[in-house]
PDB file of C-alpha atoms in Angstrom:
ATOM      1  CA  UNK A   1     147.226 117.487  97.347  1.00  0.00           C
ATOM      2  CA  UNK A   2     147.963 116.570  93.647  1.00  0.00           C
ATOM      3  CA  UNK A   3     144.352 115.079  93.381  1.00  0.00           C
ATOM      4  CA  UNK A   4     143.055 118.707  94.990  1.00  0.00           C
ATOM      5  CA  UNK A   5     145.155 120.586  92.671  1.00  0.00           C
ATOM      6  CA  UNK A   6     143.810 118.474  89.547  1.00  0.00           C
ATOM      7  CA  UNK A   7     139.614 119.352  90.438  1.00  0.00           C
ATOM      8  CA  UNK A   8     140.604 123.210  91.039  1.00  0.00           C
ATOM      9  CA  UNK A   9     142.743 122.935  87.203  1.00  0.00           C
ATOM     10  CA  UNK A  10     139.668 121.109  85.762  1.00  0.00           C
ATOM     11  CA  UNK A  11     136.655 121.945  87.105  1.00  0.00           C
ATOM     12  CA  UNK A  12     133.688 124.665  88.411  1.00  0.00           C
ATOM     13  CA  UNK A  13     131.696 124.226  91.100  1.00  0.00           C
ATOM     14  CA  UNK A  14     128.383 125.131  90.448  1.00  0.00           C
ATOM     15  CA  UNK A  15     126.202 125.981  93.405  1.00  0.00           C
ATOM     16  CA  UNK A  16     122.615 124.704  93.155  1.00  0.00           C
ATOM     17  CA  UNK A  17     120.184 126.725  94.783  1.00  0.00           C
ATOM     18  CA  UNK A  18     118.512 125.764  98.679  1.00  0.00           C
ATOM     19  CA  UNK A  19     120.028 122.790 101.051  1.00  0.00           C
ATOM     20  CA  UNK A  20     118.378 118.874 100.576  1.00  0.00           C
ATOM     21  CA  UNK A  21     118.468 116.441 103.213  1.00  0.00           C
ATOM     22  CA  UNK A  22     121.638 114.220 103.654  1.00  0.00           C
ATOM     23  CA  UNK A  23     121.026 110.968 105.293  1.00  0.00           C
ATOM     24  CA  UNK A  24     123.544 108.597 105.043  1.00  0.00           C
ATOM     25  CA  UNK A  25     123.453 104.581 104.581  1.00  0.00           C
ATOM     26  CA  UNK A  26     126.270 101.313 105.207  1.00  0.00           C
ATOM     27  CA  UNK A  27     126.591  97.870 104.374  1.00  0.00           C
ATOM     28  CA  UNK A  28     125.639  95.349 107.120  1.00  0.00           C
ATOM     29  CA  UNK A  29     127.012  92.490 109.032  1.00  0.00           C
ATOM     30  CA  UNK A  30     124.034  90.361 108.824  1.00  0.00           C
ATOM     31  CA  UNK A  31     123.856  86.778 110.516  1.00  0.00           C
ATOM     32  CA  UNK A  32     122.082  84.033 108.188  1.00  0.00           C
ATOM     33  CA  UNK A  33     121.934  80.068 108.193  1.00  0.00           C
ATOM     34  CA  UNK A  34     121.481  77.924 105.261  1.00  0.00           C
ATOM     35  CA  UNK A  35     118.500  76.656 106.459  1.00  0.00           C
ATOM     36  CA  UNK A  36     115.260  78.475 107.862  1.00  0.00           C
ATOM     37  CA  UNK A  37     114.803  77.916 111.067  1.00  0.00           C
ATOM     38  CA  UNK A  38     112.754  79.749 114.392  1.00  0.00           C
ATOM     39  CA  UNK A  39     114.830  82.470 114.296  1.00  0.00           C
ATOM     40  CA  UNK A  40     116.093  82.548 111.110  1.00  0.00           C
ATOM     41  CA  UNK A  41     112.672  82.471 109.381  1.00  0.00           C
ATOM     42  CA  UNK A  42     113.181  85.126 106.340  1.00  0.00           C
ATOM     43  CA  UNK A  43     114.358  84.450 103.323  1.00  0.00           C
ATOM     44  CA  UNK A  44     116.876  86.104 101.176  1.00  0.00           C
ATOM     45  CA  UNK A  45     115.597  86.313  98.051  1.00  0.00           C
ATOM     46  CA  UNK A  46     117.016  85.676  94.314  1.00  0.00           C
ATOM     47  CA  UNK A  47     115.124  87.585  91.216  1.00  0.00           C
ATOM     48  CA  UNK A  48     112.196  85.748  90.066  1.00  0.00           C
ATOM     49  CA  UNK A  49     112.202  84.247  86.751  1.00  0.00           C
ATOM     50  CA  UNK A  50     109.025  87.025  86.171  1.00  0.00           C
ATOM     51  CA  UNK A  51     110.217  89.877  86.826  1.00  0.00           C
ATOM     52  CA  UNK A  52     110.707  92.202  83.698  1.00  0.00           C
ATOM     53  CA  UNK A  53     112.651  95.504  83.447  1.00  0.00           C
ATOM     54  CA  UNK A  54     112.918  97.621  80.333  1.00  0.00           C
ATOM     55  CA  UNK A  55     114.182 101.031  79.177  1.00  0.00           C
ATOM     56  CA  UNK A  56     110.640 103.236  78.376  1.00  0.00           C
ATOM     57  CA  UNK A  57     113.175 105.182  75.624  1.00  0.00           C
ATOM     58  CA  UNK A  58     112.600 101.985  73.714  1.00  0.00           C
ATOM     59  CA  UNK A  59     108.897 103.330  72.793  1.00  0.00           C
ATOM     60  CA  UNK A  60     108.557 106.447  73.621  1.00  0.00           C
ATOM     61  CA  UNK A  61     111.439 109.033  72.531  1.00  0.00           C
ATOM     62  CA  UNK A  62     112.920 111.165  75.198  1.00  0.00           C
ATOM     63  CA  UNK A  63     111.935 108.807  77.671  1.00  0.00           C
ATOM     64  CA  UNK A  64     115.490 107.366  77.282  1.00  0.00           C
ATOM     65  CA  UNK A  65     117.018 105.898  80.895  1.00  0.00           C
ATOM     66  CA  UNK A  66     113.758 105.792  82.766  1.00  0.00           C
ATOM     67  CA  UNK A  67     112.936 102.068  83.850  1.00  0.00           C
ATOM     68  CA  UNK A  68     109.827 100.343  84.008  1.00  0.00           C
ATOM     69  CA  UNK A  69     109.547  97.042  86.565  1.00  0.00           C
ATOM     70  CA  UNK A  70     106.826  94.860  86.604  1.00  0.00           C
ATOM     71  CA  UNK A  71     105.324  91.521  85.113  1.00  0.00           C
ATOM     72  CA  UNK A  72     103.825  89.817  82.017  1.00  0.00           C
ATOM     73  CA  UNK A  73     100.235  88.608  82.956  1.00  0.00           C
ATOM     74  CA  UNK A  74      97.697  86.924  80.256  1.00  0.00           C
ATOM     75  CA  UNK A  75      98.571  90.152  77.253  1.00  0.00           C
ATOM     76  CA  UNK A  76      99.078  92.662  79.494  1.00  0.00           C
ATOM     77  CA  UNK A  77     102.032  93.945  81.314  1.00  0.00           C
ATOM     78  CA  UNK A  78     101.348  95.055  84.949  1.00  0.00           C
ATOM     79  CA  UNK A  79     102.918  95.937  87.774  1.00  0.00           C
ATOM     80  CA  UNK A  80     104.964  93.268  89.873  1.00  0.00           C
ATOM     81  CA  UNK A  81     103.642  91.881  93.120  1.00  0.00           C
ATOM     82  CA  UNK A  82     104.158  93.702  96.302  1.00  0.00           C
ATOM     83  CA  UNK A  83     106.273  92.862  99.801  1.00  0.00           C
ATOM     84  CA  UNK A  84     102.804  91.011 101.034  1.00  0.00           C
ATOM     85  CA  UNK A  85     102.082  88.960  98.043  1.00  0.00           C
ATOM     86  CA  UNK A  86     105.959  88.122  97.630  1.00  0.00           C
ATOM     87  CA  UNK A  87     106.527  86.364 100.669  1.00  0.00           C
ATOM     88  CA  UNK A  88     103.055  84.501 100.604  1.00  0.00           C
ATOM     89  CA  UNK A  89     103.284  83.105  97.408  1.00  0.00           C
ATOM     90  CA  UNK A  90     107.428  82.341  98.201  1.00  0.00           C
ATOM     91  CA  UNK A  91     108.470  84.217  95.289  1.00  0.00           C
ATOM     92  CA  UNK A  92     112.408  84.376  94.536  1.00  0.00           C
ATOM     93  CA  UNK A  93     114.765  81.602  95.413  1.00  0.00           C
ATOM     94  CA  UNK A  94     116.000  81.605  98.800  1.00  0.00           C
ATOM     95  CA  UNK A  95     119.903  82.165  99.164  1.00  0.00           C
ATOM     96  CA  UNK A  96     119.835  82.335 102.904  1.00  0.00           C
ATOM     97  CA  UNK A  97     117.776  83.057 105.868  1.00  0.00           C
ATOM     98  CA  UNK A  98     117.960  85.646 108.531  1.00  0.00           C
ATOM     99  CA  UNK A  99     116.870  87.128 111.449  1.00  0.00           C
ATOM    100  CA  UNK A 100     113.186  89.292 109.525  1.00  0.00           C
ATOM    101  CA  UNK A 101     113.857  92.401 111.365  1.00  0.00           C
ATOM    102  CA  UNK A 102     117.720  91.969 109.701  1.00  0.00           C
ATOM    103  CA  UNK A 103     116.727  91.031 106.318  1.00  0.00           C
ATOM    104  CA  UNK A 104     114.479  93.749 105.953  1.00  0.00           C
ATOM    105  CA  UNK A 105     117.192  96.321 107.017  1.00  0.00           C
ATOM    106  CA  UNK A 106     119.314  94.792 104.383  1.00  0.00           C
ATOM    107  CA  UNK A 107     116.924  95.166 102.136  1.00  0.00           C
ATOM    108  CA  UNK A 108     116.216  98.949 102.680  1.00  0.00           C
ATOM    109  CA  UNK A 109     120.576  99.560 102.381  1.00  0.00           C
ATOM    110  CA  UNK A 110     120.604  97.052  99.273  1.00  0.00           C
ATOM    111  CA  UNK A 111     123.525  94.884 100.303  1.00  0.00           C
ATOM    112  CA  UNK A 112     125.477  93.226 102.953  1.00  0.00           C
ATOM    113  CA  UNK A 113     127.924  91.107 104.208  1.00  0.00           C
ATOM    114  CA  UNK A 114     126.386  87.699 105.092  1.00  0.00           C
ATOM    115  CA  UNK A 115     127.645  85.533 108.121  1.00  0.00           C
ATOM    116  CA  UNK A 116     127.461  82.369 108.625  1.00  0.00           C
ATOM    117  CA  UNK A 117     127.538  80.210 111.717  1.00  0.00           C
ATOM    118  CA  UNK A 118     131.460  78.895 110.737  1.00  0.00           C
ATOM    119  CA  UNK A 119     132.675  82.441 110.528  1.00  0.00           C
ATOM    120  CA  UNK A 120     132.816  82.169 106.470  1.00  0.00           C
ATOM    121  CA  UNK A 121     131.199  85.581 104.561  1.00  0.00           C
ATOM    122  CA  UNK A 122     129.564  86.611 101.404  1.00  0.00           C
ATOM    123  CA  UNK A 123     127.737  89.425  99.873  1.00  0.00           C
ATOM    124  CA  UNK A 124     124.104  90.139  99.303  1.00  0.00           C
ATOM    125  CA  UNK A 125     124.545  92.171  96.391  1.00  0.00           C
ATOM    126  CA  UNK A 126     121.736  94.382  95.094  1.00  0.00           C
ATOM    127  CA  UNK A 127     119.896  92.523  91.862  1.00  0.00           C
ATOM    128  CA  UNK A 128     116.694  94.261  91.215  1.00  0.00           C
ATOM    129  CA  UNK A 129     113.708  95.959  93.312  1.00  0.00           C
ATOM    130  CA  UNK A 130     110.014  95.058  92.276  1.00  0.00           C
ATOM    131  CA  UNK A 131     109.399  98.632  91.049  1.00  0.00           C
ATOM    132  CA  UNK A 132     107.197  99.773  93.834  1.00  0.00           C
ATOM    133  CA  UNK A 133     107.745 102.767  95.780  1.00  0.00           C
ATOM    134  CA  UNK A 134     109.463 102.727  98.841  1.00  0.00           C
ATOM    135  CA  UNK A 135     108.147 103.848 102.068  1.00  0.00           C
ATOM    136  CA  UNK A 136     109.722 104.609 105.032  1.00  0.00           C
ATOM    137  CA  UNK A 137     108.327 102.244 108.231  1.00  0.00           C
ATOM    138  CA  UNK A 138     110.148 105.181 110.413  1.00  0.00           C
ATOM    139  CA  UNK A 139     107.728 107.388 108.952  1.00  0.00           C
ATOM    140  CA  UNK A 140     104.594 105.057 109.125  1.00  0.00           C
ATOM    141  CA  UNK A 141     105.157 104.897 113.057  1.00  0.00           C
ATOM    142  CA  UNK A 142     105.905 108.880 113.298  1.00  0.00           C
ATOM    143  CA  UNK A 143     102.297 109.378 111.753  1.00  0.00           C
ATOM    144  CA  UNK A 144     100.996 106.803 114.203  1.00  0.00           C
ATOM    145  CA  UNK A 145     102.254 108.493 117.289  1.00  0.00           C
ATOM    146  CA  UNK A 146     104.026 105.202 118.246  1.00  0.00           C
ATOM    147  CA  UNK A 147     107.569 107.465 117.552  1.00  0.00           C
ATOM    148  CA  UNK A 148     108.816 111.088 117.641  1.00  0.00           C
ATOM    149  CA  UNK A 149     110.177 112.870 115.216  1.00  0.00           C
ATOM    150  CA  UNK A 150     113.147 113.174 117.018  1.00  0.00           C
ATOM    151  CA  UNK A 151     113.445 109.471 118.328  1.00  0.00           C
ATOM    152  CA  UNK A 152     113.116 107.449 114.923  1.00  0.00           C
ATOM    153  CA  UNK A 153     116.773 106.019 114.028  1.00  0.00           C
ATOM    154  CA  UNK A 154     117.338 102.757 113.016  1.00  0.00           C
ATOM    155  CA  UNK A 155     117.601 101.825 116.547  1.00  0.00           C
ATOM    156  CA  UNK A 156     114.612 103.084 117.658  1.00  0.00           C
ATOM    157  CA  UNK A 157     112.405 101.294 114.983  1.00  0.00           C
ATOM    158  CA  UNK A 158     114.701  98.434 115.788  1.00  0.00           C
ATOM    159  CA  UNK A 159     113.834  98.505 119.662  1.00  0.00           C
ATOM    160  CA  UNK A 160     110.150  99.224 118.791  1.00  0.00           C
ATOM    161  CA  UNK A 161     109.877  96.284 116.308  1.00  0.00           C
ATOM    162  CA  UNK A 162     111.791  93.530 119.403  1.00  0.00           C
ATOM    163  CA  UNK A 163     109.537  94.460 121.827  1.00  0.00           C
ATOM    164  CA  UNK A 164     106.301  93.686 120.310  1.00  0.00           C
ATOM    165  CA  UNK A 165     107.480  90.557 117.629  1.00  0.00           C
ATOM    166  CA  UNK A 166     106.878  89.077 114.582  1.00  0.00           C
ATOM    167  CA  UNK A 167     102.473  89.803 114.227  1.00  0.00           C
ATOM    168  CA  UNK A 168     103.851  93.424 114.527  1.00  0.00           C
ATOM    169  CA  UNK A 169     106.840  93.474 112.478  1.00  0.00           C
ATOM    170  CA  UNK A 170     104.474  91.696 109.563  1.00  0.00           C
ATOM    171  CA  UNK A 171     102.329  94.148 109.526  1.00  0.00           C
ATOM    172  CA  UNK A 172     104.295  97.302 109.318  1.00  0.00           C
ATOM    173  CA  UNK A 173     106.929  95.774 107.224  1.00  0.00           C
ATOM    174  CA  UNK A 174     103.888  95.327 104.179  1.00  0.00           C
ATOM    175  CA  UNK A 175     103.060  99.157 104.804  1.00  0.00           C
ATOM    176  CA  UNK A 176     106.449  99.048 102.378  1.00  0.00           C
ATOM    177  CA  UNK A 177     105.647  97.491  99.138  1.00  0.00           C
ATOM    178  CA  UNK A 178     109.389  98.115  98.012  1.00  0.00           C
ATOM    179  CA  UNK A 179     111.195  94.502  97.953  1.00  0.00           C
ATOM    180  CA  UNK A 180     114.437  93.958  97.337  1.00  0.00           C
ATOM    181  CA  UNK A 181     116.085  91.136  95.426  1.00  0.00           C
ATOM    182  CA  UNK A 182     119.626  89.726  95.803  1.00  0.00           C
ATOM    183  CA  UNK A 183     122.597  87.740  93.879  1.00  0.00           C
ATOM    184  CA  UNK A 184     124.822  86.138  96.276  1.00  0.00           C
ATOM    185  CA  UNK A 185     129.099  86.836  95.486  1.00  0.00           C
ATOM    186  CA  UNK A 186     132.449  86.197  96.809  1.00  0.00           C
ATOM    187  CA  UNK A 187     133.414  88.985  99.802  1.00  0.00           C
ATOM    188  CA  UNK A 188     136.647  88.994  98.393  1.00  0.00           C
ATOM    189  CA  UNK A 189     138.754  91.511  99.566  1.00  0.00           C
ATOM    190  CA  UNK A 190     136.950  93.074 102.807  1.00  0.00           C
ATOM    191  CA  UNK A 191     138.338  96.119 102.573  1.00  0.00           C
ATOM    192  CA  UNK A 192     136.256  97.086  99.876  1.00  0.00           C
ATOM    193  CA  UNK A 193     132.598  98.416  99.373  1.00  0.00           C
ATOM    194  CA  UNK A 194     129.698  96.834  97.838  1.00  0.00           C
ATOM    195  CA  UNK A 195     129.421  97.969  93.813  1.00  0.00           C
ATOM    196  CA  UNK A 196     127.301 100.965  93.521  1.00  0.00           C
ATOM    197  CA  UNK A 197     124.821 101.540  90.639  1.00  0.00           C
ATOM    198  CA  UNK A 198     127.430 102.953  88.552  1.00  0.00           C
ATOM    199  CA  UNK A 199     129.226  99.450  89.005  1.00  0.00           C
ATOM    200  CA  UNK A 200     131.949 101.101  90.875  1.00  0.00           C
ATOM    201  CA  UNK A 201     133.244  99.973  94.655  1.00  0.00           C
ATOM    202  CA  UNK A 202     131.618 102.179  96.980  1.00  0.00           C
ATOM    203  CA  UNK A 203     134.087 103.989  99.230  1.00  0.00           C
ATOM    204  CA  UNK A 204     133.291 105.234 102.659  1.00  0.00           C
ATOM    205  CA  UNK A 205     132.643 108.703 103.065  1.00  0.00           C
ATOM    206  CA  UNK A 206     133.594 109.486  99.414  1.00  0.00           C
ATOM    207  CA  UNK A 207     130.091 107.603  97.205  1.00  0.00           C
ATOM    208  CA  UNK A 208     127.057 109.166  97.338  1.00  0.00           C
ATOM    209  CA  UNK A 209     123.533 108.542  96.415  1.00  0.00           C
ATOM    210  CA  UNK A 210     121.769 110.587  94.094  1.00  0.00           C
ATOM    211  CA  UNK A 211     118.600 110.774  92.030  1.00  0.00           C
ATOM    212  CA  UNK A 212     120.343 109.770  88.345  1.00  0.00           C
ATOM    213  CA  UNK A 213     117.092 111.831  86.958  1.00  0.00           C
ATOM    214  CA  UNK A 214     118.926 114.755  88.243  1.00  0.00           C
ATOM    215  CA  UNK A 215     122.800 113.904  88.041  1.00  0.00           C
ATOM    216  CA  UNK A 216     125.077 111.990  86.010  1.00  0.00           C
ATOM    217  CA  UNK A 217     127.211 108.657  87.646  1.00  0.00           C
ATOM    218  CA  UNK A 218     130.819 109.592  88.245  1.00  0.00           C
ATOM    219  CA  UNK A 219     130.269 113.704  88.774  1.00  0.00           C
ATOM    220  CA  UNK A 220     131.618 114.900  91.285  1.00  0.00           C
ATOM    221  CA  UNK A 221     130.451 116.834  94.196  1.00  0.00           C
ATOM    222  CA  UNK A 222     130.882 118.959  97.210  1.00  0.00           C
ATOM    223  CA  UNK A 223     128.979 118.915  99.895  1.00  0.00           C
ATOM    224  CA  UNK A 224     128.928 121.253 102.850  1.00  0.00           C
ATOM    225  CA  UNK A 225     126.537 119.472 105.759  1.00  0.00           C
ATOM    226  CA  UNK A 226     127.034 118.215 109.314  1.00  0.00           C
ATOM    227  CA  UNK A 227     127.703 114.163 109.467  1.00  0.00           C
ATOM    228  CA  UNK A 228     127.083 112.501 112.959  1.00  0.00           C
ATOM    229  CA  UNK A 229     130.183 112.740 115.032  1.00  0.00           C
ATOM    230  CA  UNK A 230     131.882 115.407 112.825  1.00  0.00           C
ATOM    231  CA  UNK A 231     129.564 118.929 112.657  1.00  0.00           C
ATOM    232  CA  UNK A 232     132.044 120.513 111.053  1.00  0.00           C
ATOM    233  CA  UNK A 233     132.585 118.025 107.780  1.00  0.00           C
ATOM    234  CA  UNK A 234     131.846 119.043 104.370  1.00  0.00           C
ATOM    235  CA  UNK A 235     133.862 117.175 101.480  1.00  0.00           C
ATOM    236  CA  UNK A 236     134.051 115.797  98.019  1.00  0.00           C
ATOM    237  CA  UNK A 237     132.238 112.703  96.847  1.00  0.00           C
ATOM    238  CA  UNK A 238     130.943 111.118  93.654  1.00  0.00           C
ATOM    239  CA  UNK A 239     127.732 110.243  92.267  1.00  0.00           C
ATOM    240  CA  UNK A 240     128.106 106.455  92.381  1.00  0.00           C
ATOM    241  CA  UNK A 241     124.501 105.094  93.325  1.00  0.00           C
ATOM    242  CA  UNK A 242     120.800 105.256  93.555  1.00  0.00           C
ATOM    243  CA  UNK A 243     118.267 104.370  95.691  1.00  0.00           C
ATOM    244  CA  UNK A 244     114.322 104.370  96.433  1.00  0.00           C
ATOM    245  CA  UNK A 245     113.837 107.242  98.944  1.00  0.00           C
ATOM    246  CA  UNK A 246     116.440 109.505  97.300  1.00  0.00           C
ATOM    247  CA  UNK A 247     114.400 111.478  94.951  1.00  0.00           C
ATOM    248  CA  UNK A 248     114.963 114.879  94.049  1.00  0.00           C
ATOM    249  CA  UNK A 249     118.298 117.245  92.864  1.00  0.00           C
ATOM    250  CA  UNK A 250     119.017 118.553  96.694  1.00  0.00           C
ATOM    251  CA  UNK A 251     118.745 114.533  98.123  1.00  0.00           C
ATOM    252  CA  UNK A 252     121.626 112.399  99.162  1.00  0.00           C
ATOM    253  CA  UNK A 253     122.924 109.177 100.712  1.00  0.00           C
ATOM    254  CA  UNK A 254     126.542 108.835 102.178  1.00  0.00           C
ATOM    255  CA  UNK A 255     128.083 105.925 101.848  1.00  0.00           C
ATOM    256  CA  UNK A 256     129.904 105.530 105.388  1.00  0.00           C
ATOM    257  CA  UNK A 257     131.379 102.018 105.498  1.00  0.00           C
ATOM    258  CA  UNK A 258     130.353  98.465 106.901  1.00  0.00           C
ATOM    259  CA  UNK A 259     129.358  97.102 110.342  1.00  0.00           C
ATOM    260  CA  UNK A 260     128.047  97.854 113.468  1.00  0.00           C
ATOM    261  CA  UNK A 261     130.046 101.659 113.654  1.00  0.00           C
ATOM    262  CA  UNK A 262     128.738 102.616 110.486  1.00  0.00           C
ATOM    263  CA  UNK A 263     125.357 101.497 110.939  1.00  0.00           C
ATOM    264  CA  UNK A 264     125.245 103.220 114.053  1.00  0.00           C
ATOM    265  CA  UNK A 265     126.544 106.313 112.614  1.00  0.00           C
ATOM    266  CA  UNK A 266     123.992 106.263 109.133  1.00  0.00           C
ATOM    267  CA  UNK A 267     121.106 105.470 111.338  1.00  0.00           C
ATOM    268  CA  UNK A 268     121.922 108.692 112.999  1.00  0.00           C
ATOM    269  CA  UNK A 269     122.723 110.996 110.181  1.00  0.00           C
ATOM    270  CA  UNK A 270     119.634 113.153 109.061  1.00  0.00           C
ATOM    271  CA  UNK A 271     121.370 116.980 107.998  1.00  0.00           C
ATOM    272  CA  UNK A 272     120.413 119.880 105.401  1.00  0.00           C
ATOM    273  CA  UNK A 273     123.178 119.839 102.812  1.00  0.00           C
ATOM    274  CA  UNK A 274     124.433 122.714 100.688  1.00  0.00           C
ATOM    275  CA  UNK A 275     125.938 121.649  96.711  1.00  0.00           C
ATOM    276  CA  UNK A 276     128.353 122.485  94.742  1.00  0.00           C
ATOM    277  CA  UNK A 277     128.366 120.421  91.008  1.00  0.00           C
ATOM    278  CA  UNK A 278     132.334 120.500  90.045  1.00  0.00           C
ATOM    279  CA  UNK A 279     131.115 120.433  86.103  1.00  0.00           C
ATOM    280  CA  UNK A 280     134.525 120.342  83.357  1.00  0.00           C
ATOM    281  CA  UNK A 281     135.416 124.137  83.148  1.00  0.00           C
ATOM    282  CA  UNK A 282     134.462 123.602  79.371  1.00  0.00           C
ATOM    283  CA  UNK A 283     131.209 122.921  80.163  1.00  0.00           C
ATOM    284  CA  UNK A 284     130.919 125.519  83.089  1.00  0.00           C
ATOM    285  CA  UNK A 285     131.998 128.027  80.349  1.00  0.00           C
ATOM    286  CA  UNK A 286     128.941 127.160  78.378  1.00  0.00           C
ATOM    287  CA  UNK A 287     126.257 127.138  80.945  1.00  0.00           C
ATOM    288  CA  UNK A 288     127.472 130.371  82.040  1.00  0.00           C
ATOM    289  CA  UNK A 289     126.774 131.851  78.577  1.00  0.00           C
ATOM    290  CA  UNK A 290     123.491 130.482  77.989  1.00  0.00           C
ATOM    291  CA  UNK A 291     122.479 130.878  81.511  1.00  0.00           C
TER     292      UNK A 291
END
């Protein structure tokens, strides 16, 4: 109650016009062995030593925040390589090795809890992305006919991908140039989330993914949308994280937790959200007079 009390004393909502899609996303249990093997045959991969980032405000004024990824080649600077060429030409140290249809899962929710054969755990946290745009596989087989609309979860790609094996899951897996890279940390204390873009904790059903082109880390915001197993939620969360299919001021992720529960829940969540910015009433104040 006192933290309810303290957003109604200090801030506005501000409703932004039309509904955006709320999906939601988790952090995975994900088996892995130390050494590849028939089953565990894909890597985890560490950044490469050539992959460059850098802030285009640097050159070119009010371009301030937007990143560019790619590589150094000859006296050029070009974009880096994509899924295909990365695992060909073994690029990235390997920190572990999975299950493929696993490791590219974890790569599309951009962390995870790693286990290993002993029982011992550590995280797969996010380091970088090579730049390229994402693309949804669930959306590659909807266009092909091999899925419905309605019949595309997580599970379903899953099921489609184990019943036809690895010459299949190579091939649609490329259709997503989008790689992910990973840094390898201490679980620690299990009862807490994976760090966010913002460098925060995520916390379940509380962090949200936005597009930071469109909203600021650490604003708040309510949400009024349907979540799987609860139509009637709506509720406050924070702007505490990015990702590459969340593009646009009306698109979000929820957070929801780690493990099999919440990945069965996020690969079920697909809703039309209405939101409310809670902006400082100072700054409320002065949008309403200009607006």
């Amino acid at each position: 109650m006192a933290a309810r009390n303290f957003f109604e004393r200090a801030f506005t909502p501000l409703a932004l016009s039309g509904t955006g899609q709320l999906t939601a996303y988790y952090e995975p249990l994900v088996e892995v062995r130390s050494r590849p093997d028939e089953e565990f045959s894909m890597a985890i991969r560490a950044r490469p030593g050539d992959l460059l980032t850098g802030d285009l405000g640097q050159f070119i004024a009010g371009l301030e925040g937007q990143r560019i990824v790619g590589r150094a080649s000859a006296e050029t600077f070009e974009p880096y390589r994509p899924r295909e060429e990365i695992e060909r030409y073994d690029l990235g140290v390997p920190l572990a090795w999975g299950r493929p249809v696993d490791i590219f899962f974890l790569q599309v929710q951009g962390s995870g809890r790693l286990v290993y054969p002993d029982g011992s755990q550590a995280r797969a946290a996010f380091a970088a992305h090579n730049g390229l745009p994402y693309v949804s596989i669930g959306r590659v087989l909807i266009n092909r006919g091999a899925l419905s609309p309605h019949n595309a979860s997580k599970d379903d790609i899953e099921a489609w991908l184990n019943a036809r094996g690895p010459q299949a899951w190579t091939e649609l897996f490329n259709e997503n140039p989008r790689y992910v890279f990973f840094q390898l940390q201490p679980l620690g204390d299990s009862s807490v989330g994976p760090a966010g873009a913002q460098g925060a904790p995520l916390t379940p059903m509380a962090s949200l993914a936005v597009d930071p082109a469109y909203h600021a880390w650490g604003v708040p915001i309510f949400l009024d949308a349907a979540v799987y197993g609860d139509p009637d939620w709506s509720g406050l969360v924070v702007a505490q994280d990015a990702g590459g299919a969340i593009q646009g001021p009306l698109r979000g992720d929820l957070f929801v937790g780690w493990g099999d529960e919440a990945g069965f829940r996020a690969g079920r969540q697909n809703a039309q959200a209405r939101w409310f910015v809670l902006l400082p009433n100072a700054l409320a104040a002065r949008i309403a007079r200009t607006s």
